[in-house]
mmCIF file of C-alpha atoms in Angstrom:
data_model
loop_
_atom_site.group_PDB
_atom_site.id
_atom_site.type_symbol
_atom_site.label_atom_id
_atom_site.label_comp_id
_atom_site.label_asym_id
_atom_site.label_seq_id
_atom_site.Cartn_x
_atom_site.Cartn_y
_atom_site.Cartn_z
ATOM 1 C CA MET U 1160 -69.387 -45.106 36.678
ATOM 2 C CA SER U 1161 -68.486 -41.522 35.833
ATOM 3 C CA LYS U 1162 -69.567 -39.268 32.986
ATOM 4 C CA ALA U 1163 -66.048 -39.685 31.584
ATOM 5 C CA ASP U 1164 -66.592 -43.470 31.546
ATOM 6 C CA LEU U 1165 -69.839 -43.001 29.614
ATOM 7 C CA ARG U 1166 -68.156 -40.682 27.097
ATOM 8 C CA ALA U 1167 -65.340 -43.202 26.594
ATOM 9 C CA MET U 1168 -67.883 -45.995 26.092
ATOM 10 C CA SER U 1169 -69.773 -43.914 23.536
ATOM 11 C CA ALA U 1170 -66.587 -43.065 21.647
ATOM 12 C CA ALA U 1171 -65.518 -46.716 21.525
ATOM 13 C CA SER U 1172 -68.855 -48.058 20.305
ATOM 14 C CA SER U 1173 -70.311 -47.690 16.842
ATOM 15 C CA THR U 1174 -73.881 -46.398 16.729
ATOM 16 C CA VAL U 1175 -76.120 -48.413 14.440
ATOM 17 C CA ALA U 1176 -78.058 -46.474 11.832
ATOM 18 C CA SER U 1177 -81.457 -47.354 13.315
ATOM 19 C CA SER U 1178 -80.656 -46.131 16.830
ATOM 20 C CA PHE U 1179 -81.698 -42.867 18.453
ATOM 21 C CA SER U 1180 -79.468 -40.532 20.394
ATOM 22 C CA ARG U 1181 -79.565 -37.693 22.870
ATOM 23 C CA HIS U 1182 -76.838 -35.170 23.514
ATOM 24 C CA THR U 1183 -75.935 -32.914 26.401
ATOM 25 C CA ALA U 1184 -73.102 -30.461 26.975
ATOM 26 C CA GLY U 1185 -73.241 -31.322 30.673
ATOM 27 C CA THR U 1186 -72.365 -29.201 33.695
ATOM 28 C CA THR U 1187 -68.667 -29.323 32.870
ATOM 29 C CA GLY U 1188 -69.206 -28.379 29.255
ATOM 30 C CA GLU U 1189 -67.966 -31.743 27.999
ATOM 31 C CA PRO U 1190 -70.453 -33.319 25.579
ATOM 32 C CA THR U 1191 -72.113 -36.612 26.472
ATOM 33 C CA HIS U 1192 -73.740 -38.841 23.872
ATOM 34 C CA ILE U 1193 -76.496 -41.292 24.832
ATOM 35 C CA SER U 1194 -77.416 -44.047 22.418
ATOM 36 C CA LEU U 1195 -80.931 -45.491 22.568
ATOM 37 C CA SER U 1196 -82.894 -48.190 20.791
ATOM 38 C CA ARG U 1197 -86.497 -47.583 19.738
ATOM 39 C CA THR U 1198 -87.710 -49.552 22.784
ATOM 40 C CA GLU U 1199 -85.485 -47.598 25.182
ATOM 41 C CA LEU U 1200 -86.680 -44.258 23.824
ATOM 42 C CA ALA U 1201 -90.281 -45.477 24.050
ATOM 43 C CA GLN U 1202 -89.730 -46.358 27.713
ATOM 44 C CA MET U 1203 -88.516 -42.824 28.434
ATOM 45 C CA LEU U 1204 -91.551 -41.312 26.723
ATOM 46 C CA ALA U 1205 -93.876 -43.744 28.511
ATOM 47 C CA VAL U 1206 -92.584 -42.565 31.905
ATOM 48 C CA ARG U 1207 -93.089 -38.923 30.935
ATOM 49 C CA ALA U 1208 -96.580 -39.644 29.590
ATOM 50 C CA TYR U 1209 -97.458 -41.470 32.834
ATOM 51 C CA CYS U 1210 -96.381 -38.491 34.976
ATOM 52 C CA TYR U 1211 -98.235 -36.012 32.773
ATOM 53 C CA ASN U 1212 -101.428 -38.097 32.724
ATOM 54 C CA LYS U 1213 -101.460 -38.162 36.529
ATOM 55 C CA HIS U 1214 -101.704 -34.361 36.422
ATOM 56 C CA GLY U 1215 -104.299 -34.154 33.661
ATOM 57 C CA LEU U 1216 -101.801 -33.467 30.874
ATOM 58 C CA LYS U 1217 -101.001 -35.308 27.663
ATOM 59 C CA LEU U 1218 -97.959 -35.281 25.429
ATOM 60 C CA GLY U 1219 -98.845 -33.234 22.367
ATOM 61 C CA GLN U 1220 -100.842 -30.571 24.184
ATOM 62 C CA ARG U 1221 -99.817 -26.944 23.638
ATOM 63 C CA GLU U 1222 -96.488 -26.611 25.426
ATOM 64 C CA ALA U 1223 -94.636 -23.398 26.158
ATOM 65 C CA ARG U 1224 -91.050 -24.533 26.563
ATOM 66 C CA VAL U 1225 -89.334 -21.874 28.663
ATOM 67 C CA TRP U 1226 -85.792 -22.636 27.650
ATOM 68 C CA GLY U 1227 -82.762 -21.164 25.924
ATOM 69 C CA ARG U 1228 -83.234 -19.546 22.546
ATOM 70 C CA ALA U 1229 -85.045 -21.741 20.043
ATOM 71 C CA ALA U 1230 -82.872 -23.368 17.397
ATOM 72 C CA ASN U 1231 -83.361 -21.834 13.944
ATOM 73 C CA SER U 1232 -82.724 -25.007 11.980
ATOM 74 C CA LEU U 1233 -85.464 -26.446 9.779
ATOM 75 C CA THR U 1234 -85.268 -29.738 11.701
ATOM 76 C CA ALA U 1235 -85.884 -27.980 15.021
ATOM 77 C CA LYS U 1236 -88.809 -26.015 13.619
ATOM 78 C CA ILE U 1237 -90.438 -29.151 12.220
ATOM 79 C CA ARG U 1238 -89.882 -30.991 15.516
ATOM 80 C CA ASP U 1239 -91.451 -28.191 17.569
ATOM 81 C CA PHE U 1240 -94.395 -27.999 15.155
ATOM 82 C CA LEU U 1241 -95.039 -31.743 15.369
ATOM 83 C CA LEU U 1242 -94.741 -31.655 19.161
ATOM 84 C CA ASN U 1243 -97.164 -28.700 19.329
ATOM 85 C CA ARG U 1244 -94.775 -26.515 21.282
ATOM 86 C CA LYS U 1245 -93.095 -23.140 21.086
ATOM 87 C CA VAL U 1246 -89.833 -22.160 22.740
ATOM 88 C CA PHE U 1247 -89.707 -18.930 24.750
ATOM 89 C CA TYR U 1248 -86.576 -17.292 26.186
ATOM 90 C CA PRO U 1249 -87.685 -14.561 28.636
ATOM 91 C CA ALA U 1250 -84.291 -13.050 29.374
ATOM 92 C CA GLU U 1251 -82.078 -10.200 28.234
ATOM 93 C CA ASP U 1252 -83.467 -7.721 25.692
ATOM 94 C CA GLY U 1253 -87.003 -8.374 24.542
ATOM 95 C CA ALA U 1254 -87.969 -10.432 27.610
ATOM 96 C CA ALA U 1255 -91.227 -8.526 28.174
ATOM 97 C CA GLU U 1256 -92.279 -8.985 24.552
ATOM 98 C CA THR U 1257 -91.447 -12.683 24.794
ATOM 99 C CA VAL U 1258 -93.677 -13.125 27.843
ATOM 100 C CA GLU U 1259 -96.512 -11.266 26.107
ATOM 101 C CA LYS U 1260 -96.244 -13.703 23.190
ATOM 102 C CA LEU U 1261 -96.188 -16.649 25.607
ATOM 103 C CA VAL U 1262 -99.386 -15.516 27.331
ATOM 104 C CA LYS U 1263 -101.096 -14.744 24.012
ATOM 105 C CA TRP U 1264 -100.262 -18.229 22.698
ATOM 106 C CA SER U 1265 -102.333 -19.703 25.579
ATOM 107 C CA PRO U 1266 -100.309 -22.866 26.293
ATOM 108 C CA GLU U 1267 -101.917 -25.720 28.206
ATOM 109 C CA TYR U 1268 -98.742 -26.155 30.231
ATOM 110 C CA LEU U 1269 -95.313 -24.605 30.722
ATOM 111 C CA TYR U 1270 -92.124 -26.641 30.944
ATOM 112 C CA GLY U 1271 -88.602 -25.406 31.508
ATOM 113 C CA TYR U 1272 -85.849 -23.993 33.686
ATOM 114 C CA THR U 1273 -87.058 -22.769 37.069
ATOM 115 C CA SER U 1274 -85.117 -19.500 36.803
ATOM 116 C CA LEU U 1275 -86.613 -18.642 33.405
ATOM 117 C CA ILE U 1276 -90.153 -19.569 34.442
ATOM 118 C CA LEU U 1277 -89.757 -17.391 37.534
ATOM 119 C CA GLU U 1278 -88.501 -14.557 35.333
ATOM 120 C CA ALA U 1279 -91.538 -14.941 33.079
ATOM 121 C CA ALA U 1280 -93.871 -14.917 36.096
ATOM 122 C CA GLN U 1281 -92.319 -11.722 37.466
ATOM 123 C CA ILE U 1282 -92.639 -9.978 34.102
ATOM 124 C CA ALA U 1283 -96.245 -11.145 33.709
ATOM 125 C CA GLN U 1284 -97.131 -9.816 37.148
ATOM 126 C CA LYS U 1285 -95.481 -6.431 36.581
ATOM 127 C CA LYS U 1286 -97.211 -5.974 33.223
ATOM 128 C CA GLY U 1287 -100.569 -7.145 34.548
ATOM 129 C CA LEU U 1288 -100.785 -10.063 32.130
ATOM 130 C CA LYS U 1289 -103.404 -12.702 32.889
ATOM 131 C CA PRO U 1290 -102.444 -16.147 31.555
ATOM 132 C CA ARG U 1291 -105.483 -18.261 30.681
ATOM 133 C CA GLY U 1292 -105.958 -21.987 30.276
ATOM 134 C CA VAL U 1293 -102.683 -23.106 31.889
ATOM 135 C CA LYS U 1294 -103.220 -26.494 33.562
ATOM 136 C CA ALA U 1295 -99.767 -26.944 35.077
ATOM 137 C CA VAL U 1296 -96.250 -25.555 35.261
ATOM 138 C CA ILE U 1297 -93.375 -28.052 35.290
ATOM 139 C CA CYS U 1298 -90.015 -26.840 36.603
ATOM 140 C CA THR U 1299 -86.934 -28.858 35.770
ATOM 141 C CA ALA U 1300 -83.105 -28.754 35.759
ATOM 142 C CA GLU U 1301 -82.844 -26.294 38.676
ATOM 143 C CA SER U 1302 -83.958 -26.209 42.297
ATOM 144 C CA ILE U 1303 -87.049 -24.261 43.292
ATOM 145 C CA LEU U 1304 -87.945 -22.816 46.686
ATOM 146 C CA PRO U 1305 -91.486 -23.201 48.086
ATOM 147 C CA ALA U 1306 -91.987 -19.410 48.091
ATOM 148 C CA GLN U 1307 -91.001 -19.230 44.417
ATOM 149 C CA LYS U 1308 -93.317 -22.130 43.592
ATOM 150 C CA LYS U 1309 -96.212 -20.357 45.320
ATOM 151 C CA PHE U 1310 -95.525 -17.147 43.390
ATOM 152 C CA ILE U 1311 -95.409 -18.901 40.002
ATOM 153 C CA ALA U 1312 -98.638 -20.784 40.780
ATOM 154 C CA GLU U 1313 -100.424 -17.518 41.642
ATOM 155 C CA VAL U 1314 -99.291 -15.743 38.461
ATOM 156 C CA PHE U 1315 -100.138 -18.572 36.047
ATOM 157 C CA GLY U 1316 -103.188 -19.783 37.952
ATOM 158 C CA ALA U 1317 -101.978 -23.381 37.869
ATOM 159 C CA PRO U 1318 -100.215 -25.881 40.131
ATOM 160 C CA VAL U 1319 -96.415 -26.053 39.904
ATOM 161 C CA PHE U 1320 -94.689 -29.433 39.843
ATOM 162 C CA GLU U 1321 -91.000 -30.224 40.107
ATOM 163 C CA GLU U 1322 -89.293 -32.728 37.841
ATOM 164 C CA TYR U 1323 -85.908 -34.297 38.472
ATOM 165 C CA GLY U 1324 -84.217 -35.864 35.496
ATOM 166 C CA SER U 1325 -81.251 -35.872 33.171
ATOM 167 C CA THR U 1326 -80.474 -36.257 29.502
ATOM 168 C CA GLU U 1327 -79.126 -39.746 30.210
ATOM 169 C CA PHE U 1328 -82.398 -41.032 31.725
ATOM 170 C CA ASP U 1329 -85.029 -38.348 31.078
ATOM 171 C CA VAL U 1330 -87.516 -38.307 33.997
ATOM 172 C CA ILE U 1331 -86.164 -39.847 37.210
ATOM 173 C CA ALA U 1332 -88.528 -38.326 39.765
ATOM 174 C CA PHE U 1333 -91.721 -36.300 39.503
ATOM 175 C CA GLU U 1334 -93.758 -34.395 42.065
ATOM 176 C CA CYS U 1335 -97.241 -35.555 43.025
ATOM 177 C CA SER U 1336 -100.086 -33.233 44.040
ATOM 178 C CA ARG U 1337 -99.175 -33.782 47.708
ATOM 179 C CA GLY U 1338 -95.666 -32.433 47.175
ATOM 180 C CA HIS U 1339 -93.629 -35.665 47.196
ATOM 181 C CA LEU U 1340 -90.901 -36.013 44.559
ATOM 182 C CA HIS U 1341 -91.511 -39.697 43.704
ATOM 183 C CA LEU U 1342 -89.122 -41.961 41.840
ATOM 184 C CA VAL U 1343 -91.164 -42.828 38.744
ATOM 185 C CA ASN U 1344 -89.024 -44.814 36.297
ATOM 186 C CA PRO U 1345 -89.459 -48.568 36.942
ATOM 187 C CA TRP U 1346 -86.364 -49.388 34.879
ATOM 188 C CA LEU U 1347 -84.009 -47.346 37.066
ATOM 189 C CA TRP U 1348 -82.357 -48.421 40.316
ATOM 190 C CA VAL U 1349 -81.493 -45.316 42.340
ATOM 191 C CA GLU U 1350 -78.973 -45.357 45.204
ATOM 192 C CA GLU U 1351 -78.108 -42.627 47.682
ATOM 193 C CA GLU U 1352 -74.423 -42.252 48.507
ATOM 194 C CA ASP U 1353 -72.173 -39.160 48.437
ATOM 195 C CA THR U 1354 -73.697 -38.645 45.006
ATOM 196 C CA VAL U 1355 -76.799 -40.241 43.573
ATOM 197 C CA LEU U 1356 -76.021 -43.446 41.644
ATOM 198 C CA ILE U 1357 -78.347 -44.682 38.901
ATOM 199 C CA THR U 1358 -78.433 -48.043 37.145
ATOM 200 C CA ASP U 1359 -80.601 -48.599 34.068
ATOM 201 C CA VAL U 1360 -81.507 -52.288 34.375
ATOM 202 C CA SER U 1361 -83.078 -52.519 30.908
ATOM 203 C CA ARG U 1362 -80.763 -50.549 28.638
ATOM 204 C CA LYS U 1363 -78.879 -52.721 26.185
ATOM 205 C CA SER U 1364 -77.501 -50.108 23.789
ATOM 206 C CA GLN U 1365 -75.172 -48.857 26.546
ATOM 207 C CA SER U 1366 -74.285 -50.434 29.874
ATOM 208 C CA VAL U 1367 -75.151 -47.760 32.437
ATOM 209 C CA VAL U 1368 -74.383 -49.138 35.895
ATOM 210 C CA ARG U 1369 -74.113 -47.087 39.127
ATOM 211 C CA TYR U 1370 -73.786 -43.927 37.079
ATOM 212 C CA GLN U 1371 -72.783 -40.762 38.957
ATOM 213 C CA LEU U 1372 -75.049 -37.872 38.028
ATOM 214 C CA GLY U 1373 -73.125 -35.489 40.271
ATOM 215 C CA ASP U 1374 -76.105 -34.532 42.457
ATOM 216 C CA ALA U 1375 -76.529 -35.077 46.189
ATOM 217 C CA VAL U 1376 -79.989 -36.250 47.266
ATOM 218 C CA SER U 1377 -81.729 -37.705 50.299
ATOM 219 C CA LEU U 1378 -84.120 -40.594 49.641
ATOM 220 C CA ALA U 1379 -86.988 -41.538 51.911
ATOM 221 C CA LYS U 1380 -90.108 -43.707 51.994
ATOM 222 C CA ALA U 1381 -93.157 -41.485 51.666
ATOM 223 C CA ASP U 1382 -96.576 -42.496 52.989
ATOM 224 C CA CYS U 1383 -97.969 -41.762 49.548
ATOM 225 C CA SER U 1384 -98.774 -43.977 46.577
ATOM 226 C CA GLU U 1385 -100.164 -41.248 44.349
ATOM 227 C CA LEU U 1386 -97.355 -41.415 41.796
ATOM 228 C CA GLY U 1387 -94.722 -43.993 40.922
ATOM 229 C CA SER U 1388 -92.734 -45.514 43.766
ATOM 230 C CA MET U 1389 -93.338 -45.039 47.491
ATOM 231 C CA CYS U 1390 -89.688 -43.954 47.565
ATOM 232 C CA SER U 1391 -89.155 -40.254 46.982
ATOM 233 C CA ILE U 1392 -86.425 -37.651 46.971
ATOM 234 C CA GLU U 1393 -86.828 -35.996 50.355
ATOM 235 C CA GLU U 1394 -84.250 -33.325 49.645
ATOM 236 C CA LEU U 1395 -82.412 -32.411 46.455
ATOM 237 C CA ARG U 1396 -79.248 -30.705 47.652
ATOM 238 C CA GLY U 1397 -77.742 -29.910 44.257
ATOM 239 C CA ARG U 1398 -74.373 -30.475 42.673
ATOM 240 C CA THR U 1399 -71.857 -32.240 44.911
ATOM 241 C CA ALA U 1400 -69.175 -29.784 43.758
ATOM 242 C CA GLN U 1401 -71.121 -26.893 45.332
ATOM 243 C CA GLN U 1402 -72.133 -28.448 48.645
ATOM 244 C CA PHE U 1403 -70.299 -26.556 51.357
ATOM 245 C CA ALA U 1404 -69.777 -22.953 52.430
ATOM 246 C CA TYR U 1405 -66.838 -22.154 54.692
ATOM 247 C CA ILE U 1406 -66.481 -19.912 57.740
ATOM 248 C CA ASN U 1407 -62.806 -20.888 57.971
ATOM 249 C CA PRO U 1408 -60.719 -23.833 56.700
ATOM 250 C CA LYS U 1409 -62.028 -26.070 59.511
ATOM 251 C CA GLN U 1410 -65.588 -24.793 59.914
ATOM 252 C CA LYS U 1411 -68.130 -25.312 57.164
ATOM 253 C CA PHE U 1412 -71.876 -25.708 56.679
ATOM 254 C CA HIS U 1413 -74.079 -27.192 53.987
ATOM 255 C CA ALA U 1414 -75.090 -24.654 51.342
ATOM 256 C CA VAL U 1415 -78.698 -25.871 51.503
ATOM 257 C CA VAL U 1416 -78.990 -23.553 54.534
ATOM 258 C CA PHE U 1417 -78.942 -20.585 52.138
ATOM 259 C CA GLY U 1418 -81.989 -21.885 50.295
ATOM 260 C CA ARG U 1419 -83.926 -22.417 53.518
ATOM 261 C CA VAL U 1420 -83.084 -18.950 54.853
ATOM 262 C CA LEU U 1421 -83.933 -17.200 51.578
ATOM 263 C CA ASP U 1422 -87.208 -19.101 51.320
ATOM 264 C CA SER U 1423 -88.046 -18.028 54.871
ATOM 265 C CA TYR U 1424 -87.328 -14.401 53.969
ATOM 266 C CA MET U 1425 -89.593 -14.522 50.914
ATOM 267 C CA ARG U 1426 -92.434 -16.131 52.862
ATOM 268 C CA ASN U 1427 -92.144 -13.760 55.829
ATOM 269 C CA PHE U 1428 -92.063 -10.601 53.735
ATOM 270 C CA ASN U 1429 -94.211 -11.699 50.785
ATOM 271 C CA ASP U 1430 -91.388 -11.205 48.291
ATOM 272 C CA CYS U 1431 -89.981 -13.230 45.419
ATOM 273 C CA PHE U 1432 -86.749 -12.970 43.445
ATOM 274 C CA ARG U 1433 -83.890 -15.048 42.095
ATOM 275 C CA PHE U 1434 -80.469 -15.061 43.686
ATOM 276 C CA THR U 1435 -76.972 -16.449 43.449
ATOM 277 C CA ILE U 1436 -74.518 -16.598 46.340
ATOM 278 C CA ARG U 1437 -70.830 -16.740 45.561
ATOM 279 C CA GLN U 1438 -67.989 -17.382 47.990
ATOM 280 C CA LYS U 1439 -64.462 -16.421 46.993
ATOM 281 C CA GLU U 1440 -62.870 -16.280 50.457
ATOM 282 C CA TYR U 1441 -63.572 -17.573 53.936
ATOM 283 C CA ASN U 1442 -66.465 -16.026 55.885
ATOM 284 C CA SER U 1443 -67.434 -13.777 52.962
ATOM 285 C CA PHE U 1444 -70.591 -14.265 50.917
ATOM 286 C CA TYR U 1445 -71.715 -12.201 47.941
ATOM 287 C CA PHE U 1446 -75.472 -12.190 47.304
ATOM 288 C CA TYR U 1447 -76.496 -11.251 43.760
ATOM 289 C CA LEU U 1448 -80.236 -10.568 43.550
ATOM 290 C CA SER U 1449 -82.355 -10.370 40.426
ATOM 291 C CA GLU U 1450 -84.060 -7.259 41.809
ATOM 292 C CA GLN U 1451 -84.155 -5.139 44.948
ATOM 293 C CA PRO U 1452 -86.184 -6.668 47.809
ATOM 294 C CA LEU U 1453 -89.444 -4.871 48.585
ATOM 295 C CA LEU U 1454 -88.142 -3.750 51.996
ATOM 296 C CA GLY U 1455 -84.774 -2.643 50.645
ATOM 297 C CA MET U 1456 -81.237 -3.961 50.563
ATOM 298 C CA ARG U 1457 -80.314 -2.887 54.101
ATOM 299 C CA HIS U 1458 -83.263 -4.736 55.609
ATOM 300 C CA PHE U 1459 -82.475 -7.825 53.511
ATOM 301 C CA ARG U 1460 -78.815 -7.887 54.529
ATOM 302 C CA SER U 1461 -79.577 -7.354 58.221
ATOM 303 C CA TRP U 1462 -82.290 -10.025 58.362
ATOM 304 C CA ILE U 1463 -80.325 -12.623 56.381
ATOM 305 C CA SER U 1464 -77.169 -12.052 58.432
ATOM 306 C CA SER U 1465 -79.045 -12.394 61.736
ATOM 307 C CA GLU U 1466 -80.880 -15.504 60.566
ATOM 308 C CA LEU U 1467 -77.720 -17.239 59.343
ATOM 309 C CA ILE U 1468 -75.831 -16.459 62.561
ATOM 310 C CA THR U 1469 -78.724 -17.854 64.614
ATOM 311 C CA LYS U 1470 -79.185 -21.015 62.526
ATOM 312 C CA LEU U 1471 -75.469 -21.747 62.379
ATOM 313 C CA GLU U 1472 -74.927 -20.816 66.055
ATOM 314 C CA LEU U 1473 -71.981 -18.617 65.148
ATOM 315 C CA GLN U 1474 -70.033 -16.487 67.614
ATOM 316 C CA GLN U 1475 -68.913 -14.055 64.927
ATOM 317 C CA ASP U 1476 -70.402 -11.827 62.267
ATOM 318 C CA LEU U 1477 -70.542 -12.847 58.629
ATOM 319 C CA ASN U 1478 -69.213 -10.629 55.867
ATOM 320 C CA ILE U 1479 -72.255 -10.353 53.605
ATOM 321 C CA VAL U 1480 -72.294 -8.171 50.498
ATOM 322 C CA VAL U 1481 -75.561 -7.679 48.616
ATOM 323 C CA SER U 1482 -76.008 -6.227 45.142
ATOM 324 C CA CYS U 1483 -78.535 -6.095 42.331
ATOM 325 C CA ASP U 1484 -75.967 -6.751 39.627
ATOM 326 C CA ASN U 1485 -78.663 -9.213 38.637
ATOM 327 C CA THR U 1486 -78.670 -12.945 38.083
ATOM 328 C CA LYS U 1487 -80.150 -12.663 34.622
ATOM 329 C CA ALA U 1488 -80.890 -16.189 33.519
ATOM 330 C CA GLY U 1489 -78.757 -17.315 30.651
ATOM 331 C CA ARG U 1490 -78.675 -20.454 28.608
ATOM 332 C CA GLU U 1491 -76.785 -22.391 31.248
ATOM 333 C CA LYS U 1492 -78.374 -24.060 34.249
ATOM 334 C CA PHE U 1493 -78.940 -21.729 37.158
ATOM 335 C CA THR U 1494 -77.464 -22.461 40.583
ATOM 336 C CA TYR U 1495 -78.017 -20.868 43.973
ATOM 337 C CA PHE U 1496 -74.518 -21.285 45.401
ATOM 338 C CA VAL U 1497 -71.123 -21.132 43.732
ATOM 339 C CA GLN U 1498 -67.997 -22.086 45.654
ATOM 340 C CA GLU U 1499 -64.918 -20.252 44.355
ATOM 341 C CA ILE U 1500 -62.425 -20.486 47.226
ATOM 342 C CA LYS U 1501 -59.008 -21.305 45.830
ATOM 343 C CA SER U 1502 -57.333 -24.119 47.729
#
């Protein structure tokens, strides 16, 4: 079942007045509407509450939502007030002031896009801000590298947990204190194929069967019963549309290699930054960094090039271009690798 199938189903069905709904623009920019009954919405919230409770959090505690700009509507303001949260957008002009306000507000936990939380952590460190009272940081919607997670935890003085979910199902998997990304929703059946397939076995308002989220994941049994199912997401490889980088038309490698190499660089040289890699032609990779590495651009390019050639066992050099044109986080989801080769 594709997202297009779900949109067609939503358009063909009439939503009863008592139902609830969620909306998402989606990765492709096409809106998706999810219809929920009171029971179905309660199930979603119950799963989230369960995950939070396992980490000493409760729904309704002071939440700093590190997201896109807060909506200015009266409805949004009332909702945020009732949920005891404030929305912070630490990007573009005024980012430093935004982070100062976030720290001063003293949230009990942070929740939001990995790229924006990382941006907030970098600003807080540079300005010498000392967040107090933060119990946890929850990163969602975007991948996070171990080195980035370690940096965020040090700045905010709190453990960092990864959440995997979607507007259609809310929380699908949540990280335990041992680092396993457990499947946590008992009403979802999750299958691993070319793309992850999800079936909601309890939803009656919409029939969601073997639904393609568009992500590639690896599932495994973890020797851990700390949270949810013993089954966990061993590796979240990202959008299926951005899976492979190409040396030539016949030689390719999985883009997850970039994440592993960059994480290794950050750990080895005690650095931390955001990055995007774009490929527009064969054997050429453009690295856009959020800021200059501590040891300089030349050192970064040389080390990354050597490491990639070694890991990929290549007999040729890679054309790598590095710049600090910046990967300023916007309102869209952040991604590490963008494939732009025209077929």
